[in-house]
Amino acid sequence: GADLVALCAETGIEVAAIPGCCAAVAALSISGMACGRFTFEGFLSMNHKSRMDHLESVRTEPRTMVFYEAPHKLIRTLADLLAVLGDREAALCREITKLHEECFRTTLSQALEHYRQTPPKGEFVLVIAGCDPKELPPDQNDLTRRVLALVAQGTPLMAAVKQISKEAGTSKNALYRQALEQLEGQNA
């Protein structure tokens, strides 16, 4: 549709919207999850590499995410979501505005277990919680600044690196290299 609207706009043809049901927004509104800001991710690719790349790109997305999925691909999608995103809160909404409408509020692991035992039916809208900020990896530049602050207070570089890497649960080697580069840059 976007290509057609763009062509119409280029040729001066007016395009009007006719309000109607939007499964993504309808599912979001009944999901019980934060919906002040969200991202619509649409259908995931059937190609495994593209699919995993897409999921990896949203792994640290803090906003609620909305995906569409067909019933025959739901179990594979839930397994991939769980593998990449971890066990997050989810609402699986199906058959929005139809007779058999359902909103299953759960977690990704529980949804996967449920649908492995009960074959999925109908078109699904998956509403997935965004990344908890506590789960985000530490910012390497911030860690380096913390190391350099300790060094400026008289702590030996290696001791500062050990302390900050232990607190953050990160690699000492990478942090040491980055701090050393910063110090050498300051001394040059």
mmCIF file of N, CA and C in Angstrom, residues 27-123:
data_model
loop_
_atom_site.group_PDB
_atom_site.id
_atom_site.type_symbol
_atom_site.label_atom_id
_atom_site.label_comp_id
_atom_site.label_asym_id
_atom_site.label_seq_id
_atom_site.Cartn_x
_atom_site.Cartn_y
_atom_site.Cartn_z
ATOM 1 N N ALA A 27 -5.032 -5.050 19.576
ATOM 2 C CA ALA A 27 -4.354 -6.008 20.455
ATOM 3 C C ALA A 27 -3.567 -5.275 21.539
ATOM 4 N N LEU A 28 -2.894 -4.223 21.151
ATOM 5 C CA LEU A 28 -2.127 -3.435 22.117
ATOM 6 C C LEU A 28 -3.046 -2.887 23.202
ATOM 7 N N SER A 29 -4.231 -2.442 22.805
ATOM 8 C CA SER A 29 -5.142 -1.833 23.771
ATOM 9 C C SER A 29 -5.701 -2.830 24.778
ATOM 10 N N ILE A 30 -5.734 -4.113 24.448
ATOM 11 C CA ILE A 30 -6.254 -5.119 25.391
ATOM 12 C C ILE A 30 -5.151 -5.980 26.002
ATOM 13 N N SER A 31 -3.903 -5.684 25.676
ATOM 14 C CA SER A 31 -2.783 -6.511 26.135
ATOM 15 C C SER A 31 -2.485 -6.345 27.621
ATOM 16 N N GLY A 32 -2.799 -5.195 28.160
ATOM 17 C CA GLY A 32 -2.454 -4.921 29.542
ATOM 18 C C GLY A 32 -1.013 -4.464 29.712
ATOM 19 N N MET A 33 -0.333 -4.203 28.611
ATOM 20 C CA MET A 33 1.058 -3.760 28.668
ATOM 21 C C MET A 33 1.157 -2.277 28.360
ATOM 22 N N ALA A 34 2.321 -1.720 28.644
ATOM 23 C CA ALA A 34 2.560 -0.304 28.369
ATOM 24 C C ALA A 34 2.317 -0.034 26.891
ATOM 25 N N CYS A 35 1.505 0.974 26.614
ATOM 26 C CA CYS A 35 1.226 1.267 25.203
ATOM 27 C C CYS A 35 1.382 2.747 24.879
ATOM 28 N N GLY A 36 2.006 3.509 25.791
ATOM 29 C CA GLY A 36 2.262 4.918 25.512
ATOM 30 C C GLY A 36 3.197 5.085 24.326
ATOM 31 N N ARG A 37 4.169 4.186 24.226
ATOM 32 C CA ARG A 37 5.087 4.154 23.081
ATOM 33 C C ARG A 37 5.271 2.694 22.710
ATOM 34 N N PHE A 38 5.178 2.387 21.443
ATOM 35 C CA PHE A 38 5.357 1.011 20.990
ATOM 36 C C PHE A 38 5.966 1.016 19.608
ATOM 37 N N THR A 39 6.407 -0.154 19.185
ATOM 38 C CA THR A 39 6.959 -0.301 17.849
ATOM 39 C C THR A 39 6.250 -1.451 17.152
ATOM 40 N N PHE A 40 5.859 -1.210 15.915
ATOM 41 C CA PHE A 40 5.188 -2.242 15.125
ATOM 42 C C PHE A 40 6.240 -2.921 14.264
ATOM 43 N N GLU A 41 6.431 -4.222 14.475
ATOM 44 C CA GLU A 41 7.465 -4.971 13.763
ATOM 45 C C GLU A 41 6.919 -5.809 12.617
ATOM 46 N N GLY A 42 5.608 -5.953 12.514
ATOM 47 C CA GLY A 42 4.998 -6.688 11.411
ATOM 48 C C GLY A 42 5.295 -8.174 11.454
ATOM 49 N N PHE A 43 5.327 -8.790 10.285
ATOM 50 C CA PHE A 43 5.638 -10.216 10.164
ATOM 51 C C PHE A 43 7.149 -10.398 10.134
ATOM 52 N N LEU A 44 7.646 -11.427 10.798
ATOM 53 C CA LEU A 44 9.059 -11.769 10.716
ATOM 54 C C LEU A 44 9.315 -12.519 9.417
ATOM 55 N N SER A 45 10.513 -12.409 8.911
ATOM 56 C CA SER A 45 10.902 -13.104 7.686
ATOM 57 C C SER A 45 10.843 -14.621 7.886
ATOM 58 N N MET A 46 10.572 -15.337 6.806
ATOM 59 C CA MET A 46 10.615 -16.799 6.867
ATOM 60 C C MET A 46 12.057 -17.292 6.782
ATOM 61 N N ASN A 47 12.951 -16.463 6.214
ATOM 62 C CA ASN A 47 14.369 -16.796 6.126
ATOM 63 C C ASN A 47 14.973 -16.729 7.529
ATOM 64 N N HIS A 48 15.580 -17.826 7.981
ATOM 65 C CA HIS A 48 16.059 -17.924 9.357
ATOM 66 C C HIS A 48 17.057 -16.822 9.713
ATOM 67 N N LYS A 49 18.031 -16.560 8.846
ATOM 68 C CA LYS A 49 19.041 -15.547 9.156
ATOM 69 C C LYS A 49 18.410 -14.164 9.256
ATOM 70 N N SER A 50 17.552 -13.806 8.320
ATOM 71 C CA SER A 50 16.890 -12.495 8.353
ATOM 72 C C SER A 50 16.024 -12.359 9.596
ATOM 73 N N ARG A 51 15.335 -13.428 9.923
ATOM 74 C CA ARG A 51 14.456 -13.465 11.092
ATOM 75 C C ARG A 51 15.261 -13.230 12.372
ATOM 76 N N MET A 52 16.382 -13.940 12.518
ATOM 77 C CA MET A 52 17.207 -13.800 13.713
ATOM 78 C C MET A 52 17.882 -12.427 13.758
ATOM 79 N N ASP A 53 18.298 -11.898 12.610
ATOM 80 C CA ASP A 53 18.873 -10.552 12.555
ATOM 81 C C ASP A 53 17.848 -9.515 13.015
ATOM 82 N N HIS A 54 16.598 -9.668 12.545
ATOM 83 C CA HIS A 54 15.520 -8.754 12.941
ATOM 84 C C HIS A 54 15.319 -8.809 14.456
ATOM 85 N N LEU A 55 15.224 -10.020 15.002
ATOM 86 C CA LEU A 55 15.013 -10.158 16.443
ATOM 87 C C LEU A 55 16.195 -9.596 17.232
ATOM 88 N N GLU A 56 17.395 -9.840 16.763
ATOM 89 C CA GLU A 56 18.579 -9.314 17.447
ATOM 90 C C GLU A 56 18.556 -7.782 17.430
ATOM 91 N N SER A 57 18.054 -7.195 16.346
ATOM 92 C CA SER A 57 18.015 -5.734 16.241
ATOM 93 C C SER A 57 17.031 -5.103 17.227
ATOM 94 N N VAL A 58 16.052 -5.864 17.706
ATOM 95 C CA VAL A 58 15.081 -5.325 18.669
ATOM 96 C C VAL A 58 15.286 -5.878 20.081
ATOM 97 N N ARG A 59 16.349 -6.633 20.282
ATOM 98 C CA ARG A 59 16.610 -7.265 21.580
ATOM 99 C C ARG A 59 16.646 -6.247 22.716
ATOM 100 N N THR A 60 17.204 -5.077 22.481
ATOM 101 C CA THR A 60 17.312 -4.061 23.529
ATOM 102 C C THR A 60 16.267 -2.946 23.368
ATOM 103 N N GLU A 61 15.265 -3.165 22.532
ATOM 104 C CA GLU A 61 14.187 -2.183 22.321
ATOM 105 C C GLU A 61 13.401 -2.018 23.619
ATOM 106 N N PRO A 62 13.334 -0.806 24.174
ATOM 107 C CA PRO A 62 12.613 -0.633 25.442
ATOM 108 C C PRO A 62 11.100 -0.511 25.287
ATOM 109 N N ARG A 63 10.635 -0.199 24.085
ATOM 110 C CA ARG A 63 9.186 -0.031 23.878
ATOM 111 C C ARG A 63 8.508 -1.388 23.687
ATOM 112 N N THR A 64 7.222 -1.428 23.963
ATOM 113 C CA THR A 64 6.428 -2.624 23.695
ATOM 114 C C THR A 64 6.481 -2.886 22.192
ATOM 115 N N MET A 65 6.616 -4.159 21.822
ATOM 116 C CA MET A 65 6.725 -4.519 20.404
ATOM 117 C C MET A 65 5.498 -5.306 19.960
ATOM 118 N N VAL A 66 5.073 -5.073 18.725
ATOM 119 C CA VAL A 66 3.912 -5.750 18.170
ATOM 120 C C VAL A 66 4.336 -6.481 16.893
ATOM 121 N N PHE A 67 4.052 -7.776 16.857
ATOM 122 C CA PHE A 67 4.359 -8.613 15.702
ATOM 123 C C PHE A 67 3.075 -9.269 15.209
ATOM 124 N N TYR A 68 3.014 -9.572 13.939
ATOM 125 C CA TYR A 68 1.933 -10.387 13.380
ATOM 126 C C TYR A 68 2.490 -11.786 13.141
ATOM 127 N N GLU A 69 1.632 -12.804 13.275
ATOM 128 C CA GLU A 69 2.084 -14.159 12.955
ATOM 129 C C GLU A 69 0.920 -15.053 12.550
ATOM 130 N N ALA A 70 1.207 -15.931 11.603
ATOM 131 C CA ALA A 70 0.239 -16.923 11.137
ATOM 132 C C ALA A 70 0.291 -18.130 12.070
ATOM 133 N N PRO A 71 -0.810 -18.855 12.206
ATOM 134 C CA PRO A 71 -0.836 -19.968 13.164
ATOM 135 C C PRO A 71 0.194 -21.063 12.875
ATOM 136 N N HIS A 72 0.449 -21.359 11.605
ATOM 137 C CA HIS A 72 1.392 -22.438 11.283
ATOM 138 C C HIS A 72 2.849 -22.078 11.580
ATOM 139 N N LYS A 73 3.141 -20.782 11.826
ATOM 140 C CA LYS A 73 4.511 -20.367 12.160
ATOM 141 C C LYS A 73 4.647 -19.927 13.615
ATOM 142 N N LEU A 74 3.560 -19.967 14.379
ATOM 143 C CA LEU A 74 3.566 -19.408 15.727
ATOM 144 C C LEU A 74 4.579 -20.083 16.654
ATOM 145 N N ILE A 75 4.623 -21.396 16.672
ATOM 146 C CA ILE A 75 5.512 -22.105 17.600
ATOM 147 C C ILE A 75 6.976 -21.772 17.302
ATOM 148 N N ARG A 76 7.342 -21.758 16.044
ATOM 149 C CA ARG A 76 8.725 -21.412 15.679
ATOM 150 C C ARG A 76 9.033 -19.970 16.074
ATOM 151 N N THR A 77 8.080 -19.085 15.869
ATOM 152 C CA THR A 77 8.282 -17.677 16.225
ATOM 153 C C THR A 77 8.430 -17.509 17.723
ATOM 154 N N LEU A 78 7.588 -18.183 18.499
ATOM 155 C CA LEU A 78 7.702 -18.095 19.956
ATOM 156 C C LEU A 78 9.057 -18.620 20.432
ATOM 157 N N ALA A 79 9.504 -19.718 19.843
ATOM 158 C CA ALA A 79 10.808 -20.284 20.213
ATOM 159 C C ALA A 79 11.935 -19.304 19.886
ATOM 160 N N ASP A 80 11.862 -18.666 18.725
ATOM 161 C CA ASP A 80 12.888 -17.695 18.338
ATOM 162 C C ASP A 80 12.845 -16.451 19.225
ATOM 163 N N LEU A 81 11.641 -15.963 19.520
ATOM 164 C CA LEU A 81 11.501 -14.806 20.414
ATOM 165 C C LEU A 81 12.107 -15.115 21.781
ATOM 166 N N LEU A 82 11.787 -16.279 22.301
ATOM 167 C CA LEU A 82 12.298 -16.685 23.609
ATOM 168 C C LEU A 82 13.826 -16.795 23.589
ATOM 169 N N ALA A 83 14.365 -17.387 22.529
ATOM 170 C CA ALA A 83 15.823 -17.575 22.427
ATOM 171 C C ALA A 83 16.567 -16.241 22.360
ATOM 172 N N VAL A 84 16.022 -15.278 21.648
ATOM 173 C CA VAL A 84 16.736 -14.015 21.449
ATOM 174 C C VAL A 84 16.389 -12.967 22.520
ATOM 175 N N LEU A 85 15.113 -12.856 22.845
ATOM 176 C CA LEU A 85 14.680 -11.798 23.764
ATOM 177 C C LEU A 85 14.670 -12.215 25.225
ATOM 178 N N GLY A 86 14.653 -13.513 25.477
ATOM 179 C CA GLY A 86 14.508 -13.992 26.851
ATOM 180 C C GLY A 86 13.037 -14.148 27.189
ATOM 181 N N ASP A 87 12.763 -14.582 28.389
ATOM 182 C CA ASP A 87 11.382 -14.880 28.782
ATOM 183 C C ASP A 87 10.651 -13.625 29.223
ATOM 184 N N ARG A 88 10.043 -12.959 28.272
ATOM 185 C CA ARG A 88 9.358 -11.692 28.536
ATOM 186 C C ARG A 88 7.853 -11.873 28.658
ATOM 187 N N GLU A 89 7.237 -10.857 29.236
ATOM 188 C CA GLU A 89 5.780 -10.786 29.292
ATOM 189 C C GLU A 89 5.263 -10.681 27.864
ATOM 190 N N ALA A 90 4.141 -11.349 27.603
ATOM 191 C CA ALA A 90 3.579 -11.336 26.256
ATOM 192 C C ALA A 90 2.065 -11.442 26.321
ATOM 193 N N ALA A 91 1.420 -10.900 25.307
ATOM 194 C CA ALA A 91 -0.020 -11.097 25.118
ATOM 195 C C ALA A 91 -0.183 -11.606 23.697
ATOM 196 N N LEU A 92 -0.808 -12.778 23.569
ATOM 197 C CA LEU A 92 -1.048 -13.355 22.255
ATOM 198 C C LEU A 92 -2.532 -13.174 21.961
ATOM 199 N N CYS A 93 -2.792 -12.290 21.036
ATOM 200 C CA CYS A 93 -4.174 -11.963 20.693
ATOM 201 C C CYS A 93 -4.487 -12.581 19.340
ATOM 202 N N ARG A 94 -5.651 -13.207 19.263
ATOM 203 C CA ARG A 94 -6.001 -13.822 17.979
ATOM 204 C C ARG A 94 -7.436 -13.493 17.623
ATOM 205 N N GLU A 95 -7.686 -13.507 16.343
ATOM 206 C CA GLU A 95 -9.024 -13.282 15.812
ATOM 207 C C GLU A 95 -9.650 -11.998 16.354
ATOM 208 N N ILE A 96 -8.876 -10.929 16.347
ATOM 209 C CA ILE A 96 -9.337 -9.635 16.855
ATOM 210 C C ILE A 96 -10.625 -9.218 16.133
ATOM 211 N N THR A 97 -11.588 -8.783 16.894
ATOM 212 C CA THR A 97 -12.925 -8.335 16.467
ATOM 213 C C THR A 97 -13.775 -9.440 15.841
ATOM 214 N N LYS A 98 -13.370 -10.688 15.983
ATOM 215 C CA LYS A 98 -14.149 -11.789 15.407
ATOM 216 C C LYS A 98 -14.779 -12.606 16.531
ATOM 217 N N LEU A 99 -15.593 -13.569 16.177
ATOM 218 C CA LEU A 99 -16.348 -14.372 17.137
ATOM 219 C C LEU A 99 -15.450 -15.053 18.166
ATOM 220 N N HIS A 100 -14.316 -15.582 17.755
ATOM 221 C CA HIS A 100 -13.444 -16.338 18.652
ATOM 222 C C HIS A 100 -12.251 -15.518 19.153
ATOM 223 N N GLU A 101 -12.459 -14.201 19.315
ATOM 224 C CA GLU A 101 -11.387 -13.328 19.803
ATOM 225 C C GLU A 101 -10.871 -13.825 21.150
ATOM 226 N N GLU A 102 -9.537 -13.763 21.296
ATOM 227 C CA GLU A 102 -8.915 -14.231 22.531
ATOM 228 C C GLU A 102 -7.642 -13.431 22.778
ATOM 229 N N CYS A 103 -7.403 -13.120 24.044
ATOM 230 C CA CYS A 103 -6.149 -12.472 24.432
ATOM 231 C C CYS A 103 -5.562 -13.287 25.569
ATOM 232 N N PHE A 104 -4.464 -13.960 25.283
ATOM 233 C CA PHE A 104 -3.793 -14.843 26.234
ATOM 234 C C PHE A 104 -2.610 -14.074 26.800
ATOM 235 N N ARG A 105 -2.732 -13.572 28.042
ATOM 236 C CA ARG A 105 -1.670 -12.817 28.708
ATOM 237 C C ARG A 105 -0.792 -13.800 29.481
ATOM 238 N N THR A 106 0.497 -13.801 29.163
ATOM 239 C CA THR A 106 1.381 -14.837 29.691
ATOM 240 C C THR A 106 2.837 -14.400 29.548
ATOM 241 N N THR A 107 3.740 -15.355 29.502
ATOM 242 C CA THR A 107 5.149 -15.106 29.177
ATOM 243 C C THR A 107 5.465 -15.882 27.908
ATOM 244 N N LEU A 108 6.584 -15.580 27.300
ATOM 245 C CA LEU A 108 6.952 -16.297 26.071
ATOM 246 C C LEU A 108 7.122 -17.789 26.320
ATOM 247 N N SER A 109 7.752 -18.168 27.431
ATOM 248 C CA SER A 109 7.966 -19.600 27.695
ATOM 249 C C SER A 109 6.641 -20.320 27.937
ATOM 250 N N GLN A 110 5.741 -19.686 28.679
ATOM 251 C CA GLN A 110 4.440 -20.317 28.932
ATOM 252 C C GLN A 110 3.607 -20.398 27.655
ATOM 253 N N ALA A 111 3.691 -19.376 26.810
ATOM 254 C CA ALA A 111 2.967 -19.397 25.540
ATOM 255 C C ALA A 111 3.481 -20.525 24.650
ATOM 256 N N LEU A 112 4.803 -20.686 24.607
ATOM 257 C CA LEU A 112 5.393 -21.752 23.795
ATOM 258 C C LEU A 112 4.918 -23.113 24.280
ATOM 259 N N GLU A 113 4.940 -23.323 25.585
ATOM 260 C CA GLU A 113 4.487 -24.591 26.149
ATOM 261 C C GLU A 113 2.997 -24.824 25.842
ATOM 262 N N HIS A 114 2.202 -23.785 26.004
ATOM 263 C CA HIS A 114 0.755 -23.890 25.757
ATOM 264 C C HIS A 114 0.460 -24.289 24.302
ATOM 265 N N TYR A 115 1.082 -23.581 23.370
ATOM 266 C CA TYR A 115 0.771 -23.837 21.956
ATOM 267 C C TYR A 115 1.451 -25.098 21.409
ATOM 268 N N ARG A 116 2.429 -25.610 22.103
ATOM 269 C CA ARG A 116 2.951 -26.930 21.714
ATOM 270 C C ARG A 116 1.944 -28.014 22.058
ATOM 271 N N GLN A 117 1.135 -27.777 23.086
ATOM 272 C CA GLN A 117 0.123 -28.748 23.501
ATOM 273 C C GLN A 117 -1.234 -28.495 22.843
ATOM 274 N N THR A 118 -1.517 -27.244 22.527
ATOM 275 C CA THR A 118 -2.797 -26.863 21.923
ATOM 276 C C THR A 118 -2.500 -26.180 20.594
ATOM 277 N N PRO A 119 -2.734 -26.848 19.474
ATOM 278 C CA PRO A 119 -2.398 -26.248 18.177
ATOM 279 C C PRO A 119 -3.045 -24.870 17.991
ATOM 280 N N PRO A 120 -2.254 -23.891 17.580
ATOM 281 C CA PRO A 120 -2.784 -22.538 17.400
ATOM 282 C C PRO A 120 -3.753 -22.455 16.229
ATOM 283 N N LYS A 121 -4.768 -21.619 16.392
ATOM 284 C CA LYS A 121 -5.755 -21.390 15.326
ATOM 285 C C LYS A 121 -5.954 -19.893 15.187
ATOM 286 N N GLY A 122 -6.111 -19.437 13.973
ATOM 287 C CA GLY A 122 -6.383 -18.029 13.716
ATOM 288 C C GLY A 122 -5.118 -17.198 13.574
ATOM 289 N N GLU A 123 -5.306 -15.999 13.085
ATOM 290 C CA GLU A 123 -4.187 -15.070 12.904
ATOM 291 C C GLU A 123 -3.859 -14.420 14.247
#
